[in-house]
Amino acid sequence: MLDTAENPVINARRDLVTELLGVWLVLAVFLDGWAHLNLPSLETFSTPWHAALYSGMMATALWTAAVAWRNRKPGQQLTGALPPGYRGTAAGLVLFAVAGGLDLLWHELLGIEVTLDALVSPTHLLLGFSLFLILGTAVRSARAAGRAGNVEWTPAALFAVVLMTGLGAFFLIYCSAFLRPGPTALFIPVPVGTPGRLQAEMPVVIALTSYLLTTALIIAPFLFTLSSARRPARGIVTMLVAAAAWLPVAMIGFRPTAVAGAAGATAAAILADVLLARLPRVWLDRRLPAVTAGIAALVWTGQLVAFAVADGIRWPVSLWLGAVVLSAAAAAGLALLSSWGTAGGTRYAEPLG
């Protein structure tokens, strides 16, 4: 059989096919989520949306087996012929099969979840973890192909990070800053000690928490892609924001305010990528917290501007501006943590090909 272990071109194409199958899986997950949100009478495991997910998983399993077969040497067992990076894929496929069986049993015994419980159901979380293993295939392959543990950031590996970000957005959709009304909702400050104060403040507390978590969802993978690259990948901020914003917005049905906010944030992300392309490398080496803080501030400012045009800002300035500052601070903190202990503050080794 053909040994592709030393052929980077073939390996890159192989990983890209794997991640394109990952698109199938991620879209099927969001389609199933849409069904749970919009069809509350859904009371069966056998649905077209589950069929889309499980057929995608079957296609991925067949492709993984074909990859192992092509990589197999005479006399070698098929499981031992899996290329570096694909052992985790095989583990994810096995875990998905186990979790799928458990999920079927769960639904037969306890019924079909139709709201928040569907996102935190233990069997669904197991299915999600197995999907993360599968979607991360190209990243593991790139790490195996790199030198000294660095990641060779191929297009497939970057695509894998974007897909995993989208899947993370699915499981955190209940606290997404792209879906919460946030600053467009009316807020009337209630003095401490006044009855109803906690109820009045709770939507704002949830919205502020959503800004922090969604910021982490975007900035953490951005920092990961910088782990061994001189420059950020072209368009990486736009791709991450698009995955975190538009997939959830589509899942809830393209509500006008959410669409406006996602569009504003995406436009700001495009501007961030343009500025990153012109940024001196020393800023990435020495001023990374300022860079990530700027990205977060720009993205959420873009969302706020779109909110103001499409609907109106009803939070007081101390709240909406504070949300931007808090998010920027969280992004800077993540950058500081990611570079903790690096020699001389320099994080990057090899240029991005």
PDB file of N, CA, C and O in Angstrom, residues 177-178 180-185 207-208 211 257-258 260-266 268 296-327:
ATOM      1  N   ALA A 177     -23.073  36.153  23.589  1.00  0.00           N
ATOM      2  CA  ALA A 177     -23.315  37.592  23.489  1.00  0.00           C
ATOM      3  C   ALA A 177     -23.910  37.977  22.143  1.00  0.00           C
ATOM      4  O   ALA A 177     -24.366  39.107  21.968  1.00  0.00           O
ATOM      5  N   PHE A 178     -23.900  37.051  21.190  1.00  0.00           N
ATOM      6  CA  PHE A 178     -24.494  37.336  19.888  1.00  0.00           C
ATOM      7  C   PHE A 178     -25.997  37.060  19.865  1.00  0.00           C
ATOM      8  O   PHE A 178     -26.671  37.435  18.902  1.00  0.00           O
ATOM      9  N   ARG A 180     -28.010  37.281  23.064  1.00  0.00           N
ATOM     10  CA  ARG A 180     -28.641  38.031  24.144  1.00  0.00           C
ATOM     11  C   ARG A 180     -29.017  39.436  23.660  1.00  0.00           C
ATOM     12  O   ARG A 180     -28.256  40.061  22.921  1.00  0.00           O
ATOM     13  N   PRO A 181     -30.168  39.968  24.085  1.00  0.00           N
ATOM     14  CA  PRO A 181     -30.507  41.339  23.697  1.00  0.00           C
ATOM     15  C   PRO A 181     -29.529  42.359  24.242  1.00  0.00           C
ATOM     16  O   PRO A 181     -29.262  43.381  23.618  1.00  0.00           O
ATOM     17  N   GLY A 182     -28.941  42.048  25.417  1.00  0.00           N
ATOM     18  CA  GLY A 182     -27.871  42.868  25.973  1.00  0.00           C
ATOM     19  C   GLY A 182     -28.199  44.346  26.006  1.00  0.00           C
ATOM     20  O   GLY A 182     -29.241  44.770  26.530  1.00  0.00           O
ATOM     21  N   PRO A 183     -27.338  45.185  25.419  1.00  0.00           N
ATOM     22  CA  PRO A 183     -27.510  46.638  25.505  1.00  0.00           C
ATOM     23  C   PRO A 183     -28.763  47.176  24.835  1.00  0.00           C
ATOM     24  O   PRO A 183     -29.113  48.340  25.029  1.00  0.00           O
ATOM     25  N   THR A 184     -29.456  46.365  24.023  1.00  0.00           N
ATOM     26  CA  THR A 184     -30.688  46.840  23.395  1.00  0.00           C
ATOM     27  C   THR A 184     -31.884  46.728  24.339  1.00  0.00           C
ATOM     28  O   THR A 184     -32.947  47.280  24.044  1.00  0.00           O
ATOM     29  N   ALA A 185     -31.729  45.996  25.437  1.00  0.00           N
ATOM     30  CA  ALA A 185     -32.826  45.823  26.394  1.00  0.00           C
ATOM     31  C   ALA A 185     -32.843  46.986  27.390  1.00  0.00           C
ATOM     32  O   ALA A 185     -31.795  47.465  27.822  1.00  0.00           O
ATOM     33  N   ALA A 207     -25.967  39.084  30.635  1.00  0.00           N
ATOM     34  CA  ALA A 207     -25.408  39.656  29.412  1.00  0.00           C
ATOM     35  C   ALA A 207     -23.921  39.957  29.568  1.00  0.00           C
ATOM     36  O   ALA A 207     -23.115  39.685  28.665  1.00  0.00           O
ATOM     37  N   LEU A 208     -23.522  40.522  30.709  1.00  0.00           N
ATOM     38  CA  LEU A 208     -22.109  40.809  30.947  1.00  0.00           C
ATOM     39  C   LEU A 208     -21.290  39.520  30.984  1.00  0.00           C
ATOM     40  O   LEU A 208     -20.185  39.454  30.439  1.00  0.00           O
ATOM     41  N   TYR A 211     -20.717  38.331  27.477  1.00  0.00           N
ATOM     42  CA  TYR A 211     -19.634  39.041  26.797  1.00  0.00           C
ATOM     43  C   TYR A 211     -18.278  38.439  27.167  1.00  0.00           C
ATOM     44  O   TYR A 211     -17.410  38.251  26.301  1.00  0.00           O
ATOM     45  N   THR A 257     -32.354  41.679  15.302  1.00  0.00           N
ATOM     46  CA  THR A 257     -31.365  42.316  16.166  1.00  0.00           C
ATOM     47  C   THR A 257     -30.090  41.494  16.236  1.00  0.00           C
ATOM     48  O   THR A 257     -28.973  42.035  16.192  1.00  0.00           O
ATOM     49  N   ALA A 258     -30.233  40.165  16.337  1.00  0.00           N
ATOM     50  CA  ALA A 258     -29.061  39.285  16.387  1.00  0.00           C
ATOM     51  C   ALA A 258     -28.281  39.356  15.079  1.00  0.00           C
ATOM     52  O   ALA A 258     -27.037  39.370  15.077  1.00  0.00           O
ATOM     53  N   ALA A 260     -28.133  41.932  13.033  1.00  0.00           N
ATOM     54  CA  ALA A 260     -27.437  43.215  13.009  1.00  0.00           C
ATOM     55  C   ALA A 260     -26.176  43.172  13.859  1.00  0.00           C
ATOM     56  O   ALA A 260     -25.102  43.628  13.431  1.00  0.00           O
ATOM     57  N   GLY A 261     -26.280  42.613  15.067  1.00  0.00           N
ATOM     58  CA  GLY A 261     -25.106  42.529  15.940  1.00  0.00           C
ATOM     59  C   GLY A 261     -24.007  41.662  15.359  1.00  0.00           C
ATOM     60  O   GLY A 261     -22.819  42.014  15.426  1.00  0.00           O
ATOM     61  N   ALA A 262     -24.397  40.524  14.776  1.00  0.00           N
ATOM     62  CA  ALA A 262     -23.411  39.639  14.159  1.00  0.00           C
ATOM     63  C   ALA A 262     -22.739  40.308  12.968  1.00  0.00           C
ATOM     64  O   ALA A 262     -21.524  40.174  12.763  1.00  0.00           O
ATOM     65  N   ALA A 263     -23.524  41.059  12.188  1.00  0.00           N
ATOM     66  CA  ALA A 263     -22.958  41.754  11.033  1.00  0.00           C
ATOM     67  C   ALA A 263     -21.972  42.829  11.467  1.00  0.00           C
ATOM     68  O   ALA A 263     -20.891  42.982  10.884  1.00  0.00           O
ATOM     69  N   GLY A 264     -22.332  43.580  12.503  1.00  0.00           N
ATOM     70  CA  GLY A 264     -21.428  44.610  13.005  1.00  0.00           C
ATOM     71  C   GLY A 264     -20.148  44.029  13.555  1.00  0.00           C
ATOM     72  O   GLY A 264     -19.047  44.553  13.299  1.00  0.00           O
ATOM     73  N   ALA A 265     -20.263  42.944  14.307  1.00  0.00           N
ATOM     74  CA  ALA A 265     -19.068  42.305  14.863  1.00  0.00           C
ATOM     75  C   ALA A 265     -18.193  41.719  13.765  1.00  0.00           C
ATOM     76  O   ALA A 265     -16.957  41.785  13.833  1.00  0.00           O
ATOM     77  N   THR A 266     -18.808  41.145  12.730  1.00  0.00           N
ATOM     78  CA  THR A 266     -18.043  40.575  11.613  1.00  0.00           C
ATOM     79  C   THR A 266     -17.305  41.663  10.849  1.00  0.00           C
ATOM     80  O   THR A 266     -16.133  41.483  10.461  1.00  0.00           O
ATOM     81  N   ALA A 268     -16.286  44.476  12.063  1.00  0.00           N
ATOM     82  CA  ALA A 268     -15.178  44.890  12.927  1.00  0.00           C
ATOM     83  C   ALA A 268     -14.050  43.862  12.906  1.00  0.00           C
ATOM     84  O   ALA A 268     -12.864  44.222  12.962  1.00  0.00           O
ATOM     85  N   ALA A 296     -10.817  42.462  20.942  1.00  0.00           N
ATOM     86  CA  ALA A 296     -12.083  42.340  21.663  1.00  0.00           C
ATOM     87  C   ALA A 296     -12.851  43.661  21.662  1.00  0.00           C
ATOM     88  O   ALA A 296     -14.058  43.689  21.402  1.00  0.00           O
ATOM     89  N   ALA A 297     -12.136  44.751  21.935  1.00  0.00           N
ATOM     90  CA  ALA A 297     -12.795  46.058  21.962  1.00  0.00           C
ATOM     91  C   ALA A 297     -13.377  46.411  20.597  1.00  0.00           C
ATOM     92  O   ALA A 297     -14.492  46.941  20.493  1.00  0.00           O
ATOM     93  N   LEU A 298     -12.653  46.090  19.544  1.00  0.00           N
ATOM     94  CA  LEU A 298     -13.116  46.408  18.196  1.00  0.00           C
ATOM     95  C   LEU A 298     -14.343  45.588  17.823  1.00  0.00           C
ATOM     96  O   LEU A 298     -15.334  46.117  17.281  1.00  0.00           O
ATOM     97  N   VAL A 299     -14.318  44.295  18.123  1.00  0.00           N
ATOM     98  CA  VAL A 299     -15.436  43.414  17.772  1.00  0.00           C
ATOM     99  C   VAL A 299     -16.715  43.853  18.476  1.00  0.00           C
ATOM    100  O   VAL A 299     -17.786  43.984  17.859  1.00  0.00           O
ATOM    101  N   TRP A 300     -16.631  44.104  19.789  1.00  0.00           N
ATOM    102  CA  TRP A 300     -17.846  44.458  20.523  1.00  0.00           C
ATOM    103  C   TRP A 300     -18.298  45.881  20.230  1.00  0.00           C
ATOM    104  O   TRP A 300     -19.497  46.167  20.276  1.00  0.00           O
ATOM    105  N   THR A 301     -17.360  46.763  19.905  1.00  0.00           N
ATOM    106  CA  THR A 301     -17.766  48.097  19.467  1.00  0.00           C
ATOM    107  C   THR A 301     -18.527  48.019  18.149  1.00  0.00           C
ATOM    108  O   THR A 301     -19.533  48.706  17.950  1.00  0.00           O
ATOM    109  N   GLY A 302     -18.058  47.159  17.250  1.00  0.00           N
ATOM    110  CA  GLY A 302     -18.783  46.953  15.996  1.00  0.00           C
ATOM    111  C   GLY A 302     -20.187  46.445  16.237  1.00  0.00           C
ATOM    112  O   GLY A 302     -21.150  46.886  15.580  1.00  0.00           O
ATOM    113  N   GLN A 303     -20.331  45.518  17.178  1.00  0.00           N
ATOM    114  CA  GLN A 303     -21.668  45.021  17.499  1.00  0.00           C
ATOM    115  C   GLN A 303     -22.553  46.135  18.064  1.00  0.00           C
ATOM    116  O   GLN A 303     -23.725  46.279  17.686  1.00  0.00           O
ATOM    117  N   LEU A 304     -21.998  46.951  18.965  1.00  0.00           N
ATOM    118  CA  LEU A 304     -22.774  48.023  19.586  1.00  0.00           C
ATOM    119  C   LEU A 304     -23.211  49.068  18.567  1.00  0.00           C
ATOM    120  O   LEU A 304     -24.339  49.577  18.624  1.00  0.00           O
ATOM    121  N   VAL A 305     -22.330  49.391  17.640  1.00  0.00           N
ATOM    122  CA  VAL A 305     -22.694  50.350  16.598  1.00  0.00           C
ATOM    123  C   VAL A 305     -23.861  49.796  15.767  1.00  0.00           C
ATOM    124  O   VAL A 305     -24.820  50.520  15.449  1.00  0.00           O
ATOM    125  N   ALA A 306     -23.786  48.522  15.429  1.00  0.00           N
ATOM    126  CA  ALA A 306     -24.878  47.904  14.656  1.00  0.00           C
ATOM    127  C   ALA A 306     -26.168  47.879  15.469  1.00  0.00           C
ATOM    128  O   ALA A 306     -27.256  48.125  14.925  1.00  0.00           O
ATOM    129  N   PHE A 307     -26.071  47.581  16.761  1.00  0.00           N
ATOM    130  CA  PHE A 307     -27.250  47.630  17.625  1.00  0.00           C
ATOM    131  C   PHE A 307     -27.874  49.022  17.619  1.00  0.00           C
ATOM    132  O   PHE A 307     -29.095  49.181  17.534  1.00  0.00           O
ATOM    133  N   ALA A 308     -27.026  50.039  17.742  1.00  0.00           N
ATOM    134  CA  ALA A 308     -27.516  51.417  17.803  1.00  0.00           C
ATOM    135  C   ALA A 308     -28.258  51.794  16.521  1.00  0.00           C
ATOM    136  O   ALA A 308     -29.286  52.489  16.563  1.00  0.00           O
ATOM    137  N   VAL A 309     -27.756  51.326  15.381  1.00  0.00           N
ATOM    138  CA  VAL A 309     -28.390  51.652  14.102  1.00  0.00           C
ATOM    139  C   VAL A 309     -29.683  50.863  13.906  1.00  0.00           C
ATOM    140  O   VAL A 309     -30.708  51.406  13.461  1.00  0.00           O
ATOM    141  N   ALA A 310     -29.653  49.579  14.258  1.00  0.00           N
ATOM    142  CA  ALA A 310     -30.781  48.695  13.953  1.00  0.00           C
ATOM    143  C   ALA A 310     -31.905  48.762  14.984  1.00  0.00           C
ATOM    144  O   ALA A 310     -33.080  48.586  14.635  1.00  0.00           O
ATOM    145  N   ASP A 311     -31.555  49.016  16.243  1.00  0.00           N
ATOM    146  CA  ASP A 311     -32.560  48.909  17.297  1.00  0.00           C
ATOM    147  C   ASP A 311     -32.455  50.035  18.331  1.00  0.00           C
ATOM    148  O   ASP A 311     -33.444  50.614  18.739  1.00  0.00           O
ATOM    149  N   GLY A 312     -31.250  50.347  18.751  1.00  0.00           N
ATOM    150  CA  GLY A 312     -31.047  51.351  19.784  1.00  0.00           C
ATOM    151  C   GLY A 312     -30.365  50.766  21.002  1.00  0.00           C
ATOM    152  O   GLY A 312     -30.578  49.602  21.344  1.00  0.00           O
ATOM    153  N   ILE A 313     -29.529  51.562  21.651  1.00  0.00           N
ATOM    154  CA  ILE A 313     -28.849  51.159  22.874  1.00  0.00           C
ATOM    155  C   ILE A 313     -29.637  51.712  24.060  1.00  0.00           C
ATOM    156  O   ILE A 313     -29.836  52.928  24.166  1.00  0.00           O
ATOM    157  N   ARG A 314     -30.070  50.840  24.941  1.00  0.00           N
ATOM    158  CA  ARG A 314     -30.892  51.253  26.078  1.00  0.00           C
ATOM    159  C   ARG A 314     -30.189  51.105  27.412  1.00  0.00           C
ATOM    160  O   ARG A 314     -30.735  51.478  28.444  1.00  0.00           O
ATOM    161  N   TRP A 315     -29.003  50.528  27.403  1.00  0.00           N
ATOM    162  CA  TRP A 315     -28.185  50.514  28.617  1.00  0.00           C
ATOM    163  C   TRP A 315     -27.594  51.905  28.831  1.00  0.00           C
ATOM    164  O   TRP A 315     -27.303  52.621  27.853  1.00  0.00           O
ATOM    165  N   PRO A 316     -27.340  52.270  30.089  1.00  0.00           N
ATOM    166  CA  PRO A 316     -26.565  53.503  30.326  1.00  0.00           C
ATOM    167  C   PRO A 316     -25.133  53.322  29.846  1.00  0.00           C
ATOM    168  O   PRO A 316     -24.631  52.195  29.725  1.00  0.00           O
ATOM    169  N   VAL A 317     -24.472  54.438  29.549  1.00  0.00           N
ATOM    170  CA  VAL A 317     -23.126  54.378  28.983  1.00  0.00           C
ATOM    171  C   VAL A 317     -22.160  53.630  29.893  1.00  0.00           C
ATOM    172  O   VAL A 317     -21.240  52.944  29.425  1.00  0.00           O
ATOM    173  N   SER A 318     -22.356  53.725  31.208  1.00  0.00           N
ATOM    174  CA  SER A 318     -21.462  53.025  32.135  1.00  0.00           C
ATOM    175  C   SER A 318     -21.526  51.521  31.941  1.00  0.00           C
ATOM    176  O   SER A 318     -20.518  50.822  32.136  1.00  0.00           O
ATOM    177  N   LEU A 319     -22.685  51.009  31.535  1.00  0.00           N
ATOM    178  CA  LEU A 319     -22.828  49.565  31.347  1.00  0.00           C
ATOM    179  C   LEU A 319     -22.272  49.107  30.011  1.00  0.00           C
ATOM    180  O   LEU A 319     -21.470  48.167  29.943  1.00  0.00           O
ATOM    181  N   TRP A 320     -22.712  49.739  28.906  1.00  0.00           N
ATOM    182  CA  TRP A 320     -22.263  49.227  27.612  1.00  0.00           C
ATOM    183  C   TRP A 320     -20.784  49.477  27.382  1.00  0.00           C
ATOM    184  O   TRP A 320     -20.078  48.633  26.821  1.00  0.00           O
ATOM    185  N   LEU A 321     -20.285  50.627  27.839  1.00  0.00           N
ATOM    186  CA  LEU A 321     -18.850  50.861  27.704  1.00  0.00           C
ATOM    187  C   LEU A 321     -18.072  49.961  28.661  1.00  0.00           C
ATOM    188  O   LEU A 321     -16.994  49.454  28.323  1.00  0.00           O
ATOM    189  N   GLY A 322     -18.634  49.728  29.834  1.00  0.00           N
ATOM    190  CA  GLY A 322     -17.992  48.802  30.772  1.00  0.00           C
ATOM    191  C   GLY A 322     -17.911  47.389  30.227  1.00  0.00           C
ATOM    192  O   GLY A 322     -16.929  46.675  30.465  1.00  0.00           O
ATOM    193  N   ALA A 323     -18.927  46.964  29.469  1.00  0.00           N
ATOM    194  CA  ALA A 323     -18.893  45.633  28.863  1.00  0.00           C
ATOM    195  C   ALA A 323     -17.729  45.509  27.887  1.00  0.00           C
ATOM    196  O   ALA A 323     -17.049  44.476  27.829  1.00  0.00           O
ATOM    197  N   VAL A 324     -17.484  46.573  27.110  1.00  0.00           N
ATOM    198  CA  VAL A 324     -16.361  46.566  26.168  1.00  0.00           C
ATOM    199  C   VAL A 324     -15.037  46.514  26.920  1.00  0.00           C
ATOM    200  O   VAL A 324     -14.128  45.743  26.572  1.00  0.00           O
ATOM    201  N   VAL A 325     -14.916  47.326  27.956  1.00  0.00           N
ATOM    202  CA  VAL A 325     -13.661  47.364  28.725  1.00  0.00           C
ATOM    203  C   VAL A 325     -13.421  46.032  29.432  1.00  0.00           C
ATOM    204  O   VAL A 325     -12.289  45.519  29.442  1.00  0.00           O
ATOM    205  N   LEU A 326     -14.463  45.462  30.015  1.00  0.00           N
ATOM    206  CA  LEU A 326     -14.320  44.160  30.681  1.00  0.00           C
ATOM    207  C   LEU A 326     -13.873  43.089  29.690  1.00  0.00           C
ATOM    208  O   LEU A 326     -12.995  42.261  29.996  1.00  0.00           O
ATOM    209  N   SER A 327     -14.479  43.082  28.520  1.00  0.00           N
ATOM    210  CA  SER A 327     -14.113  42.093  27.508  1.00  0.00           C
ATOM    211  C   SER A 327     -12.671  42.276  27.054  1.00  0.00           C
ATOM    212  O   SER A 327     -11.932  41.292  26.872  1.00  0.00           O
TER     213      SER A 327
END
